Structure formats: structure tokens, C-alpha cells
């Protein structure tokens, strides 16, 4: 369903000021969306009305006037809108429904219901939602990934990240701020809902911080606006749209629970529905023939009709190239074999496939230097900022970019497990490569021994895990991984080893050998016992 803002000269925040007709249309949606927010949370007897109401003006402006069309919500050149405080899902669903992305009645009746796409925190399966951000602090990192995606694919588009003020306390946001400035992500705009409240009360009491000063200190353009004035917010977004040198942060001063006087400025309505009488009054004010009682009855009686959408997949035509073969005397480590294969992939695909490699100050150790030399503009040094980098790489991987994140196991798996979990939930296409796993990094001590990687990654149902046995299998597994859709993990130690050989001394994982995921290879035949091994211990098992 089209809405009247699709043909507006204010589209993309291009015009200097918000037109009167546009403002009237947006204001006409406010009471309806407030009622929708209340309908969802009161019908479900749970949810987050307070922040949904304080962010409502932001959401109406963003989805109303950014370059996003409900008729073509996955158009590659679209703008991307990321909501970091995903618990404000009622506000997101209300705006998307009223602008025609899906029938609003489905969200009103089936919010937080088993089997419904309208979960309590936003999910990609809802039309118009770009990324399921999960726990707070993830959205700005995802926004960095989407911004890089627009650049690397040539699709362009601006990226908007809506956030709460409480989540600014998280360190990952600091990491994302610095990265965005380092790489000049001027297409990126952050909008912070400054309602001054979080679960524990006033944000200044829970954890004092100077949000605007923090962004400015890191090099962002900072603009302040009344978060409940469409014209003022639009002017700030226009200023961001014409900024060509650095990212912009808009500080939107808002009121929790805005528009429903009975709950305004009360922290408990962060996650508590309004009283039934207040809900019914809100429905009447919006001209809706609804009551809380009727909603709850219909919630049980009426079946779900909108089941959501499958996120668009990523299909890349990657040339695996010719595998390298390491001979019996070529004692080397798996990480060098991975690095060589990665450099080969860069040489064979760099002109035809968008690629990116992320490093966290370990380029020489994780052997991404060969790629860096071949494709310097597609190598991103993120510093010692693993949480941000993992989340950013996951989002970028969903943009049609062959994305590798290389790190030590204890940082790339243990420390960043949640970020990979979210990439898994969102259906990413990340190639996670970790060296220094297991006891092979024993000299560094137990704090740096990633021995739980199998258990952790097997809990992520969309990840395929590969632990190659030697440099030859590492080379072939790397090339296989690059050609596969979906998330993959390639893990290895750091020590040098002789290639696994056949009984006649020739390399086993060479010649006609092709890596096949999930297939065991018979290295030696016998009748006395069976030894099953993977990774670095395979050589020892053969020798035994």
C-alpha cells in the first residue's frame, strides 16, 4: 500500500524544511500509532510502551521520508533503518503497519504471541525491519556494517540508527563511534532518544554521562532537536543528509510515554502496559472501535494471517581458484595456509565480488596481511574492538559482501559469542576464522586457551564449523567456505606441522581430494581399533 509521502520533495530529507502537507500527514498518524502501541502491549499484557511512545516521532519521520518503499522493502539501493533499542517494537510495528508494510491489525492482535513474527524485540522477518538487534548496544555496529555494505556493493543509500539514551552506557557503542569516524562514514546518522529514563529510573542517576560530548569528542557532528517536533527533527535529519565528511548524531529530547499524560515521565512504563481504563481512553481519542477486553478476546479467537517474510538470501558467485598443495617437506601452520588461500581468493575475485576482511590488531598473527596487500580498500582495521567488529561484520555479511572476520579464538568465539548469536538469528553470511584455538596456545596460559569453541558454535544452528587437520585441508576448506551461503567457522591452532600423508608419503588432502562438509576421511585402514580425530591432533593420531 502506497502512502502520500512516497512522492514528497522531502523524500530522503532533501528539502531544507518539512512541508506543511507532510507535517499534517505525520501528525494525523500520531494518535493512531499511540493507540496501536497500547493495543499491542495491553492485549499481550506485556511489552514496552514508554520508549515506543517517546521514539514515535523519530520512527514516523524515518520510515515516512527515508528512501524506503513498502512496495519494494528490499530494494538494494534503499536507505536502511536500524532500531537498536529493539524493545520499542510496538512503536516500530505501529509505524510500519500504518505506512502499509503489513496489516496493522495483525500486530495489534498477535504481538508477543507464540508463532507470531511480532516478537517482543524486533526481528528481520517483519517486513521493513532491517536487523534484529537483540540486546542493547548492537545497533550502531550494525549500522556501520550496512554503511560499508552500501559502499562496497555500490548500492549506496543512507543508514539511520535509532537508539535509546540508556544504552549509550555500553562500551560497544564507543567502539562503533570510533570506527565510524576513522572510516568517514558520513552516510551514517545516529538518532538518540533522550527521554532521560531507563528501568532503574533517571539515566543521570543510574550512570551519569555526557552523551553529546562523547560523540563530539570522537569526531561526530552533533545536532540537538526537540524529539516531539516534526519540523525540528526533520531539519536535523536534513543537516545530516548534507553532511559529507563525518557521521552525524541527533540528540532528540523526548518524554517517556509521550502523548498519554497518565504515564508520561514515569520509568515504570518502560516495560509495563498502561491501565485498561487508560488504554480504552487512548483508543477513543484515536477514533478506534477497540477495547482492551475485545482485543484480548480476538487475540485468542482470530488466527494469525501474516507470518512474516524470509530475509533475502546472499548468493555470491565466488571462484574458489586452484588449491595450493604443501608437500611432505613443507612444514607450515594452518593459519599461513588460510592466509595464502584468502590472498588467492582476493586475486581471483577482487574485481567481481565485493569482499571485506576485518582485523582487530592481529593482522600478522591471523595472516590477513596478504589480503591487505592485494585489496587495501577492502581491509578494515578495527583495533582492539572485538564486540563491535563481530556485530558489524555480521551485518555487512547480509549485504551481498563476502565478509571475513579473523581473530584469535578466545576473542573471536568466547568474547563475541552473543554477536555471532545475533548474526545467526538474522541469517547472516559471515565467515568467521579463528586461529590460536585449543591447547595449541598453551604457553599463553589458560585465559587465552579457547577450548569451548565446539560447544559454543554448535549452539548456533546456522553456523557450520570446520576444524581442518593440516595446511592442505585448511586451504581447501577456506575455498569451500568462501563459495558457501550462510555462516561458517574455520578454526585452527598456531603451530607448524607436516602435512598429513598417505602411507606412501604423498599428501593426503591433495590431488583429487575435495573438501566436503560433514564427511569423515579414512586416513589409515585397520582391524584392531578406530581412532576418530579432528584438527591438530589428526597428525598425532596417524603417527600413533
Short mmCIF file of C-alpha atoms in Angstrom, two decimals:
data_model
loop_
_atom_site.label_atom_id
_atom_site.label_comp_id
_atom_site.label_asym_id
_atom_site.label_seq_id
_atom_site.Cartn_x
_atom_site.Cartn_y
_atom_site.Cartn_z
CA UNK A 1 0.00 0.00 0.00
CA UNK A 2 1.41 3.40 -1.01
CA UNK A 3 1.34 6.36 1.33
CA UNK A 4 1.33 10.05 0.32
CA UNK A 5 4.92 10.74 1.38
CA UNK A 6 6.44 8.49 -1.29
CA UNK A 7 6.32 11.30 -3.88
CA UNK A 8 7.22 14.09 -1.48
CA UNK A 9 10.04 16.54 -2.32
CA UNK A 10 11.11 15.95 1.29
CA UNK A 11 11.97 12.34 0.45
CA UNK A 12 15.43 11.48 1.68
CA UNK A 13 15.33 14.67 3.77
CA UNK A 14 16.43 16.52 0.63
CA UNK A 15 14.36 19.68 1.03
CA UNK A 16 15.62 22.18 3.62
CA UNK A 17 12.35 22.23 5.56
CA UNK A 18 9.43 19.89 6.16
CA UNK A 19 6.42 20.72 4.05
CA UNK A 20 3.07 21.58 5.63
CA UNK A 21 1.28 18.70 3.90
CA UNK A 22 3.91 16.23 5.06
CA UNK A 23 3.66 17.50 8.61
CA UNK A 24 -0.13 17.23 8.64
CA UNK A 25 0.03 13.64 7.41
CA UNK A 26 2.59 12.65 10.03
CA UNK A 27 0.62 14.33 12.80
CA UNK A 28 -2.54 12.51 11.67
CA UNK A 29 -0.78 9.21 12.32
CA UNK A 30 0.35 10.06 15.86
CA UNK A 31 -2.91 9.22 17.71
CA UNK A 32 -3.39 6.07 15.63
CA UNK A 33 0.12 4.82 16.33
CA UNK A 34 -0.20 5.61 20.03
CA UNK A 35 -3.37 3.55 20.11
CA UNK A 36 -1.62 0.73 18.24
CA UNK A 37 1.22 0.72 20.78
CA UNK A 38 -1.26 0.50 23.62
CA UNK A 39 -3.30 -2.16 21.82
CA UNK A 40 -0.25 -4.38 21.39
CA UNK A 41 1.07 -4.08 24.93
CA UNK A 42 -2.28 -4.17 26.71
CA UNK A 43 -3.56 -7.01 24.55
CA UNK A 44 -0.44 -9.04 25.29
CA UNK A 45 -0.34 -7.90 28.93
CA UNK A 46 3.36 -7.16 28.44
CA UNK A 47 5.74 -5.06 26.40
CA UNK A 48 7.36 -1.64 26.35
CA UNK A 49 5.00 1.28 25.74
CA UNK A 50 7.07 4.08 27.31
CA UNK A 51 10.04 4.11 24.95
CA UNK A 52 7.83 3.25 21.98
CA UNK A 53 5.89 6.45 22.58
CA UNK A 54 8.98 8.60 23.13
CA UNK A 55 10.55 7.33 19.88
CA UNK A 56 7.35 7.55 17.84
CA UNK A 57 8.11 10.87 16.12
CA UNK A 58 11.53 9.51 15.11
CA UNK A 59 10.03 6.37 13.61
CA UNK A 60 7.31 8.20 11.69
CA UNK A 61 9.83 10.57 10.14
CA UNK A 62 12.34 7.85 9.32
CA UNK A 63 10.05 5.32 7.67
CA UNK A 64 7.88 8.08 6.26
CA UNK A 65 10.58 10.07 4.48
CA UNK A 66 13.74 7.95 4.18
CA UNK A 67 14.17 6.22 0.83
CA UNK A 68 12.23 3.12 1.82
CA UNK A 69 9.12 1.94 -0.03
CA UNK A 70 6.66 -0.57 1.47
CA UNK A 71 6.06 -1.92 -2.04
CA UNK A 72 9.77 -2.74 -2.53
CA UNK A 73 11.17 -3.07 1.00
CA UNK A 74 14.29 -4.98 -0.08
CA UNK A 75 15.29 -2.72 -2.99
CA UNK A 76 19.12 -2.81 -2.88
CA UNK A 77 19.53 0.97 -3.15
CA UNK A 78 17.17 1.72 -0.27
CA UNK A 79 18.08 3.56 2.89
CA UNK A 80 18.49 1.29 5.93
CA UNK A 81 16.81 1.97 9.25
CA UNK A 82 18.21 0.13 12.26
CA UNK A 83 16.50 0.22 15.65
CA UNK A 84 18.99 -0.54 18.40
CA UNK A 85 16.55 -0.34 21.32
CA UNK A 86 14.57 -3.22 19.87
CA UNK A 87 12.23 -3.43 22.85
CA UNK A 88 10.42 -0.43 21.33
CA UNK A 89 9.00 -2.91 18.84
CA UNK A 90 5.40 -1.72 19.42
CA UNK A 91 6.40 1.70 18.09
CA UNK A 92 8.19 0.15 15.12
CA UNK A 93 5.29 -2.17 14.26
CA UNK A 94 2.75 0.64 14.65
CA UNK A 95 4.56 2.88 12.16
CA UNK A 96 5.28 0.10 9.68
CA UNK A 97 1.68 -1.08 9.81
CA UNK A 98 0.23 2.40 9.34
CA UNK A 99 2.56 3.06 6.39
CA UNK A 100 1.49 -0.12 4.62
CA UNK A 101 4.28 -2.61 5.21
CA UNK A 102 1.76 -5.13 6.60
CA UNK A 103 -1.80 -5.09 8.02
CA UNK A 104 -1.70 -3.23 11.33
CA UNK A 105 -4.44 -5.44 12.79
CA UNK A 106 -2.04 -8.38 12.74
CA UNK A 107 0.35 -6.58 15.07
CA UNK A 108 -2.46 -5.34 17.29
CA UNK A 109 -3.82 -8.85 17.79
CA UNK A 110 -0.74 -11.05 17.72
CA UNK A 111 2.04 -9.06 19.37
CA UNK A 112 4.25 -11.29 21.57
CA UNK A 113 2.19 -14.36 20.67
CA UNK A 114 3.70 -17.79 20.08
CA UNK A 115 4.29 -18.30 16.37
CA UNK A 116 3.83 -14.65 15.51
CA UNK A 117 6.54 -12.64 13.73
CA UNK A 118 5.71 -9.71 16.01
CA UNK A 119 8.06 -10.69 18.79
CA UNK A 120 8.77 -8.54 21.82
CA UNK A 121 12.03 -7.38 20.26
CA UNK A 122 12.20 -6.59 16.56
CA UNK A 123 13.03 -9.35 14.08
CA UNK A 124 14.07 -9.32 10.42
CA UNK A 125 11.09 -11.47 9.49
CA UNK A 126 8.82 -8.44 9.89
CA UNK A 127 8.65 -6.51 6.62
CA UNK A 128 10.57 -3.25 6.96
CA UNK A 129 12.83 -4.39 9.81
CA UNK A 130 16.45 -4.50 8.66
CA UNK A 131 18.11 -6.26 11.60
CA UNK A 132 17.15 -7.98 14.82
CA UNK A 133 19.43 -6.07 17.16
CA UNK A 134 18.74 -8.10 20.29
CA UNK A 135 20.36 -6.82 23.45
CA UNK A 136 21.08 -3.12 23.71
CA UNK A 137 24.19 -1.59 22.22
CA UNK A 138 24.25 -3.55 18.95
CA UNK A 139 22.56 -1.17 16.54
CA UNK A 140 25.34 1.31 15.83
CA UNK A 141 27.72 -1.53 14.97
CA UNK A 142 25.14 -2.98 12.59
CA UNK A 143 24.70 0.48 11.11
CA UNK A 144 28.43 0.67 10.40
CA UNK A 145 28.18 -2.68 8.63
CA UNK A 146 25.26 -1.56 6.48
CA UNK A 147 27.07 1.67 5.61
CA UNK A 148 30.12 -0.27 4.46
CA UNK A 149 27.78 -2.53 2.51
CA UNK A 150 26.38 0.40 0.57
CA UNK A 151 29.89 1.48 -0.33
CA UNK A 152 31.35 -1.91 -1.24
CA UNK A 153 28.39 -3.02 -3.38
CA UNK A 154 27.87 0.39 -4.93
CA UNK A 155 24.21 0.35 -3.89
CA UNK A 156 24.65 3.50 -1.81
CA UNK A 157 21.83 4.57 0.47
CA UNK A 158 21.95 6.27 3.82
CA UNK A 159 21.81 4.43 7.15
CA UNK A 160 19.85 5.60 10.18
CA UNK A 161 20.31 4.06 13.62
CA UNK A 162 17.73 4.85 16.31
CA UNK A 163 18.94 4.26 19.87
CA UNK A 164 17.90 4.84 23.45
CA UNK A 165 19.82 7.01 25.88
CA UNK A 166 20.26 4.28 28.50
CA UNK A 167 22.11 2.01 26.08
CA UNK A 168 24.71 4.71 25.48
CA UNK A 169 26.30 3.38 28.67
CA UNK A 170 27.53 0.30 26.78
CA UNK A 171 31.14 0.19 25.68
CA UNK A 172 30.37 -1.33 22.29
CA UNK A 173 28.77 1.94 21.22
CA UNK A 174 32.06 3.72 21.97
CA UNK A 175 33.82 1.21 19.72
CA UNK A 176 31.34 1.83 16.91
CA UNK A 177 31.63 5.60 17.26
CA UNK A 178 35.38 5.49 16.77
CA UNK A 179 35.21 3.15 13.79
CA UNK A 180 32.61 5.32 12.04
CA UNK A 181 34.85 8.37 12.32
CA UNK A 182 38.02 6.54 11.29
CA UNK A 183 36.39 5.41 8.05
CA UNK A 184 34.47 8.64 7.44
CA UNK A 185 31.01 7.07 7.43
CA UNK A 186 29.19 10.31 6.59
CA UNK A 187 26.23 8.32 5.26
CA UNK A 188 25.55 7.15 8.83
CA UNK A 189 23.19 9.04 11.16
CA UNK A 190 22.54 8.06 14.78
CA UNK A 191 19.38 9.29 16.50
CA UNK A 192 19.37 9.05 20.29
CA UNK A 193 16.03 9.15 22.12
CA UNK A 194 16.89 11.25 25.18
CA UNK A 195 13.88 10.58 27.40
CA UNK A 196 16.11 10.54 30.49
CA UNK A 197 14.69 7.32 31.92
CA UNK A 198 15.58 3.64 31.98
CA UNK A 199 14.43 0.64 34.00
CA UNK A 200 16.23 1.76 37.15
CA UNK A 201 15.00 5.36 36.98
CA UNK A 202 16.71 8.51 35.77
CA UNK A 203 19.64 7.81 33.45
CA UNK A 204 21.70 10.51 35.18
CA UNK A 205 21.38 8.54 38.44
CA UNK A 206 21.85 5.04 37.03
CA UNK A 207 25.02 6.07 35.18
CA UNK A 208 25.85 9.73 34.52
CA UNK A 209 27.29 10.53 31.11
CA UNK A 210 27.56 13.41 28.67
CA UNK A 211 26.24 11.76 25.52
CA UNK A 212 26.62 14.71 23.19
CA UNK A 213 30.11 15.48 24.43
CA UNK A 214 31.11 11.83 23.98
CA UNK A 215 30.04 11.80 20.33
CA UNK A 216 31.64 15.18 19.67
CA UNK A 217 34.90 14.09 21.29
CA UNK A 218 35.08 11.11 18.94
CA UNK A 219 34.59 13.38 15.93
CA UNK A 220 30.88 13.16 15.17
CA UNK A 221 28.71 16.07 14.07
CA UNK A 222 26.22 16.55 16.93
CA UNK A 223 22.80 18.17 16.46
CA UNK A 224 20.14 18.61 19.13
CA UNK A 225 16.40 18.79 18.46
CA UNK A 226 13.00 18.56 20.11
CA UNK A 227 12.13 14.91 19.63
CA UNK A 228 8.41 15.65 19.51
CA UNK A 229 8.56 18.41 16.89
CA UNK A 230 8.46 17.00 13.36
CA UNK A 231 9.83 20.19 11.80
CA UNK A 232 12.78 20.37 14.20
CA UNK A 233 13.62 16.69 13.77
CA UNK A 234 13.35 16.99 10.01
CA UNK A 235 15.73 19.96 9.99
CA UNK A 236 18.26 17.89 11.94
CA UNK A 237 17.90 14.99 9.50
CA UNK A 238 18.35 17.35 6.56
CA UNK A 239 21.53 18.66 8.16
CA UNK A 240 22.76 15.07 8.46
CA UNK A 241 21.84 14.34 4.84
CA UNK A 242 24.06 17.13 3.51
CA UNK A 243 27.00 16.27 5.80
CA UNK A 244 29.70 14.75 3.58
CA UNK A 245 32.70 14.38 5.88
CA UNK A 246 31.68 12.64 9.09
CA UNK A 247 28.77 10.81 10.73
CA UNK A 248 26.03 12.74 12.49
CA UNK A 249 24.42 12.15 15.88
CA UNK A 250 21.00 13.70 16.50
CA UNK A 251 20.11 14.08 20.17
CA UNK A 252 16.32 14.04 20.31
CA UNK A 253 14.94 15.40 23.58
CA UNK A 254 11.82 13.39 24.35
CA UNK A 255 9.37 12.39 27.07
CA UNK A 256 8.83 8.75 28.01
CA UNK A 257 5.21 7.83 27.40
CA UNK A 258 4.66 10.98 25.32
CA UNK A 259 1.08 11.66 24.27
CA UNK A 260 -0.59 9.74 27.10
CA UNK A 261 -0.50 12.10 30.10
CA UNK A 262 -1.30 9.38 32.64
CA UNK A 263 2.05 7.66 32.02
CA UNK A 264 4.39 10.44 30.92
CA UNK A 265 7.81 10.68 32.58
CA UNK A 266 7.33 7.51 34.65
CA UNK A 267 10.12 4.95 34.45
CA UNK A 268 7.89 2.01 35.33
CA UNK A 269 6.22 2.30 31.93
CA UNK A 270 9.47 1.32 30.30
CA UNK A 271 8.18 -2.24 30.44
CA UNK A 272 4.66 -2.11 31.89
CA UNK A 273 1.35 -1.79 30.00
CA UNK A 274 -0.98 1.07 30.85
CA UNK A 275 -4.08 0.56 32.95
CA UNK A 276 -7.04 -0.82 30.99
CA UNK A 277 -9.04 2.37 31.52
CA UNK A 278 -6.17 4.45 30.13
CA UNK A 279 -5.92 2.10 27.16
CA UNK A 280 -9.61 2.38 26.35
CA UNK A 281 -9.41 6.17 26.57
CA UNK A 282 -6.46 6.13 24.16
CA UNK A 283 -8.49 4.08 21.68
CA UNK A 284 -11.39 6.53 21.87
CA UNK A 285 -9.08 9.50 21.37
CA UNK A 286 -7.80 7.89 18.16
CA UNK A 287 -11.31 7.12 16.94
CA UNK A 288 -10.77 3.36 17.07
CA UNK A 289 -13.57 0.96 17.89
CA UNK A 290 -11.45 -1.07 20.29
CA UNK A 291 -11.41 -2.02 23.95
CA UNK A 292 -8.84 -3.98 25.89
CA UNK A 293 -11.40 -6.70 26.57
CA UNK A 294 -12.31 -7.08 22.90
CA UNK A 295 -8.64 -7.16 21.91
CA UNK A 296 -7.87 -9.97 24.30
CA UNK A 297 -10.85 -11.98 23.09
CA UNK A 298 -9.92 -11.50 19.44
CA UNK A 299 -6.29 -12.33 20.21
CA UNK A 300 -7.42 -15.85 21.13
CA UNK A 301 -10.19 -16.25 18.58
CA UNK A 302 -8.68 -14.85 15.38
CA UNK A 303 -5.91 -16.79 13.64
CA UNK A 304 -2.62 -15.25 12.61
CA UNK A 305 -2.68 -14.34 8.91
CA UNK A 306 0.63 -12.54 8.48
CA UNK A 307 3.52 -14.92 9.05
CA UNK A 308 6.35 -12.59 8.15
CA UNK A 309 8.93 -12.83 5.40
CA UNK A 310 12.14 -14.72 4.82
CA UNK A 311 15.11 -12.34 4.87
CA UNK A 312 16.67 -12.02 1.42
CA UNK A 313 19.48 -14.50 0.98
CA UNK A 314 23.00 -13.75 -0.19
CA UNK A 315 24.10 -15.51 -3.39
CA UNK A 316 27.65 -14.70 -4.46
CA UNK A 317 29.43 -16.22 -7.43
CA UNK A 318 32.84 -16.83 -5.90
CA UNK A 319 35.62 -18.52 -7.83
CA UNK A 320 37.43 -20.90 -5.49
CA UNK A 321 40.55 -20.94 -7.62
CA UNK A 322 43.20 -23.66 -7.77
CA UNK A 323 44.15 -25.14 -4.39
CA UNK A 324 47.73 -24.98 -3.23
CA UNK A 325 49.46 -28.20 -2.23
CA UNK A 326 52.00 -28.35 0.57
CA UNK A 327 54.42 -31.23 0.12
CA UNK A 328 55.93 -33.61 2.70
CA UNK A 329 58.79 -31.24 3.48
CA UNK A 330 56.66 -28.07 3.57
CA UNK A 331 56.22 -27.79 7.30
CA UNK A 332 53.94 -24.84 7.94
CA UNK A 333 50.95 -23.80 10.03
CA UNK A 334 47.28 -23.89 9.14
CA UNK A 335 46.96 -20.15 9.66
CA UNK A 336 49.52 -19.47 6.93
CA UNK A 337 47.65 -21.82 4.60
CA UNK A 338 44.42 -19.96 5.36
CA UNK A 339 46.11 -16.63 4.72
CA UNK A 340 47.52 -17.81 1.40
CA UNK A 341 44.13 -19.14 0.30
CA UNK A 342 42.49 -15.85 1.31
CA UNK A 343 45.02 -13.92 -0.77
CA UNK A 344 44.27 -16.22 -3.71
CA UNK A 345 40.54 -15.54 -3.30
CA UNK A 346 41.26 -11.82 -3.34
CA UNK A 347 43.30 -12.17 -6.52
CA UNK A 348 40.63 -14.25 -8.24
CA UNK A 349 37.53 -12.37 -7.13
CA UNK A 350 38.57 -8.87 -6.14
CA UNK A 351 37.29 -7.32 -9.37
CA UNK A 352 33.97 -9.19 -9.47
CA UNK A 353 32.83 -9.95 -5.91
CA UNK A 354 32.56 -7.36 -3.11
CA UNK A 355 34.84 -8.59 -0.33
CA UNK A 356 35.80 -7.39 3.14
CA UNK A 357 38.20 -8.59 5.81
CA UNK A 358 38.05 -7.32 9.40
CA UNK A 359 41.01 -7.37 11.74
CA UNK A 360 41.36 -6.48 15.42
CA UNK A 361 45.07 -5.59 15.63
CA UNK A 362 46.20 -9.13 14.81
CA UNK A 363 46.90 -8.90 11.08
CA UNK A 364 50.27 -10.63 11.18
CA UNK A 365 49.19 -13.33 13.60
CA UNK A 366 45.95 -14.27 11.83
CA UNK A 367 47.62 -13.97 8.42
CA UNK A 368 45.33 -11.45 6.75
CA UNK A 369 48.27 -9.36 5.55
CA UNK A 370 48.28 -10.95 2.09
CA UNK A 371 44.68 -9.89 1.53
CA UNK A 372 45.50 -6.42 2.87
CA UNK A 373 48.27 -6.02 0.31
CA UNK A 374 46.05 -7.09 -2.59
CA UNK A 375 42.83 -5.26 -1.64
CA UNK A 376 43.75 -2.48 0.81
CA UNK A 377 40.44 -0.64 0.41
CA UNK A 378 38.56 -3.76 1.47
CA UNK A 379 40.65 -4.45 4.56
CA UNK A 380 39.29 -2.84 7.74
CA UNK A 381 41.46 -2.46 10.81
CA UNK A 382 39.07 -2.04 13.72
CA UNK A 383 41.60 -2.03 16.54
CA UNK A 384 41.06 -3.90 19.78
CA UNK A 385 37.27 -3.64 19.48
CA UNK A 386 36.05 -7.19 19.06
CA UNK A 387 32.41 -6.79 20.11
CA UNK A 388 31.77 -4.00 17.63
CA UNK A 389 33.71 -5.73 14.88
CA UNK A 390 31.82 -9.01 15.22
CA UNK A 391 28.44 -7.27 15.10
CA UNK A 392 29.49 -5.03 12.21
CA UNK A 393 30.87 -7.94 10.19
CA UNK A 394 27.67 -9.91 10.72
CA UNK A 395 25.52 -7.07 9.39
CA UNK A 396 27.81 -6.46 6.43
CA UNK A 397 27.70 -10.15 5.54
CA UNK A 398 23.97 -9.80 4.85
CA UNK A 399 24.58 -7.04 2.29
CA UNK A 400 25.99 -9.11 -0.56
CA UNK A 401 29.60 -8.76 0.56
CA UNK A 402 31.88 -11.78 1.11
CA UNK A 403 32.84 -10.99 4.69
CA UNK A 404 35.64 -12.49 6.78
CA UNK A 405 36.33 -11.72 10.44
CA UNK A 406 39.66 -13.13 11.61
CA UNK A 407 40.76 -13.22 15.25
CA UNK A 408 42.20 -15.40 18.00
CA UNK A 409 39.73 -17.99 19.23
CA UNK A 410 39.33 -16.62 22.73
CA UNK A 411 38.40 -13.21 21.29
CA UNK A 412 36.57 -14.27 18.14
CA UNK A 413 34.45 -17.01 19.73
CA UNK A 414 34.32 -16.75 23.53
CA UNK A 415 34.32 -12.97 23.86
CA UNK A 416 31.96 -12.29 20.96
CA UNK A 417 29.59 -15.24 21.23
CA UNK A 418 26.50 -13.06 21.59
CA UNK A 419 27.32 -11.04 18.49
CA UNK A 420 27.62 -14.25 16.45
CA UNK A 421 24.40 -15.50 18.00
CA UNK A 422 22.63 -12.42 16.64
CA UNK A 423 24.23 -12.88 13.23
CA UNK A 424 22.92 -16.45 13.29
CA UNK A 425 19.40 -15.32 14.23
CA UNK A 426 19.48 -12.71 11.46
CA UNK A 427 20.56 -15.20 8.81
CA UNK A 428 23.96 -13.71 8.08
CA UNK A 429 26.67 -14.87 5.71
CA UNK A 430 29.72 -14.40 7.94
CA UNK A 431 32.97 -16.30 7.51
CA UNK A 432 34.49 -16.37 11.00
CA UNK A 433 38.10 -17.55 11.08
CA UNK A 434 39.92 -18.06 14.37
CA UNK A 435 43.49 -19.08 15.00
CA UNK A 436 45.13 -19.99 18.32
CA UNK A 437 42.29 -22.27 19.42
CA UNK A 438 42.50 -25.14 21.88
CA UNK A 439 45.59 -26.10 23.83
CA UNK A 440 47.80 -25.20 20.89
CA UNK A 441 48.25 -21.80 22.50
CA UNK A 442 49.21 -23.37 25.81
CA UNK A 443 52.18 -21.13 26.56
CA UNK A 444 49.88 -18.10 26.78
CA UNK A 445 48.03 -19.56 29.76
CA UNK A 446 44.52 -20.72 30.45
CA UNK A 447 42.92 -17.28 29.94
CA UNK A 448 43.87 -17.49 26.26
CA UNK A 449 43.01 -21.14 25.61
CA UNK A 450 39.75 -21.27 23.68
CA UNK A 451 38.73 -24.84 24.44
CA UNK A 452 34.95 -24.38 24.33
CA UNK A 453 34.62 -23.32 20.69
CA UNK A 454 32.89 -26.52 19.57
CA UNK A 455 30.26 -26.38 22.27
CA UNK A 456 29.57 -22.70 21.74
CA UNK A 457 29.34 -22.81 17.97
CA UNK A 458 27.28 -25.99 17.90
CA UNK A 459 24.69 -24.00 19.84
CA UNK A 460 24.35 -21.69 16.84
CA UNK A 461 22.25 -23.74 14.46
CA UNK A 462 23.05 -21.63 11.41
CA UNK A 463 26.84 -21.90 11.76
CA UNK A 464 28.85 -24.68 10.12
CA UNK A 465 32.05 -25.49 12.00
CA UNK A 466 35.22 -26.73 10.30
CA UNK A 467 38.45 -27.68 12.12
CA UNK A 468 40.95 -28.66 9.40
CA UNK A 469 43.66 -31.21 10.03
CA UNK A 470 46.60 -29.73 8.15
CA UNK A 471 47.59 -26.91 5.78
CA UNK A 472 46.30 -28.72 2.68
CA UNK A 473 42.87 -29.31 4.17
CA UNK A 474 42.87 -25.74 5.50
CA UNK A 475 43.46 -24.39 2.00
CA UNK A 476 40.58 -26.39 0.55
CA UNK A 477 38.23 -25.68 3.46
CA UNK A 478 38.89 -21.95 3.08
CA UNK A 479 37.99 -22.02 -0.61
CA UNK A 480 34.91 -24.16 0.08
CA UNK A 481 33.75 -21.78 2.82
CA UNK A 482 34.05 -18.76 0.52
CA UNK A 483 31.69 -20.35 -2.00
CA UNK A 484 29.02 -21.33 0.53
CA UNK A 485 26.00 -19.27 1.63
CA UNK A 486 25.44 -18.84 5.34
CA UNK A 487 27.65 -18.54 8.40
CA UNK A 488 30.80 -20.66 8.69
CA UNK A 489 33.52 -21.02 11.32
CA UNK A 490 37.05 -22.11 10.43
CA UNK A 491 39.23 -22.87 13.45
CA UNK A 492 42.91 -23.73 13.80
CA UNK A 493 45.89 -23.60 16.13
CA UNK A 494 49.10 -21.68 15.63
CA UNK A 495 51.80 -24.38 15.47
CA UNK A 496 53.58 -25.57 12.36
CA UNK A 497 53.08 -29.16 11.27
CA UNK A 498 53.97 -31.53 8.48
CA UNK A 499 51.10 -32.18 6.04
CA UNK A 500 49.10 -35.36 6.67
CA UNK A 501 50.47 -38.03 4.35
CA UNK A 502 49.21 -41.26 2.88
CA UNK A 503 51.03 -44.48 3.61
CA UNK A 504 53.22 -43.87 0.55
CA UNK A 505 54.28 -40.45 1.87
CA UNK A 506 52.28 -38.29 -0.56
CA UNK A 507 49.98 -35.56 0.84
CA UNK A 508 46.52 -36.92 1.69
CA UNK A 509 44.47 -33.74 1.24
CA UNK A 510 45.79 -33.05 -2.26
CA UNK A 511 45.32 -34.18 -5.85
CA UNK A 512 41.68 -35.15 -6.42
CA UNK A 513 40.70 -34.50 -2.81
CA UNK A 514 37.76 -32.12 -2.42
CA UNK A 515 36.60 -30.84 0.94
CA UNK A 516 33.08 -31.98 1.76
CA UNK A 517 31.40 -30.64 4.88
CA UNK A 518 30.44 -33.32 7.38
CA UNK A 519 32.35 -36.11 5.68
CA UNK A 520 34.99 -38.13 7.55
CA UNK A 521 38.15 -39.14 5.70
CA UNK A 522 39.69 -42.59 6.18
CA UNK A 523 43.41 -41.98 6.61
CA UNK A 524 44.54 -45.49 7.56
CA UNK A 525 42.71 -48.80 7.36
CA UNK A 526 42.94 -51.43 10.10
CA UNK A 527 41.07 -54.02 12.16
CA UNK A 528 42.25 -53.51 15.74
CA UNK A 529 40.79 -50.14 16.73
CA UNK A 530 39.15 -47.00 15.43
CA UNK A 531 40.55 -43.56 16.16
CA UNK A 532 38.37 -40.56 15.34
CA UNK A 533 40.10 -37.20 15.41
CA UNK A 534 39.87 -33.68 14.02
CA UNK A 535 42.10 -30.66 13.84
CA UNK A 536 45.68 -30.53 15.01
CA UNK A 537 45.58 -33.93 16.75
CA UNK A 538 44.97 -35.79 13.49
CA UNK A 539 48.69 -35.91 12.76
CA UNK A 540 49.38 -37.39 16.18
CA UNK A 541 46.60 -39.94 15.67
CA UNK A 542 48.12 -41.04 12.35
CA UNK A 543 51.54 -41.33 13.94
CA UNK A 544 50.11 -43.43 16.74
#
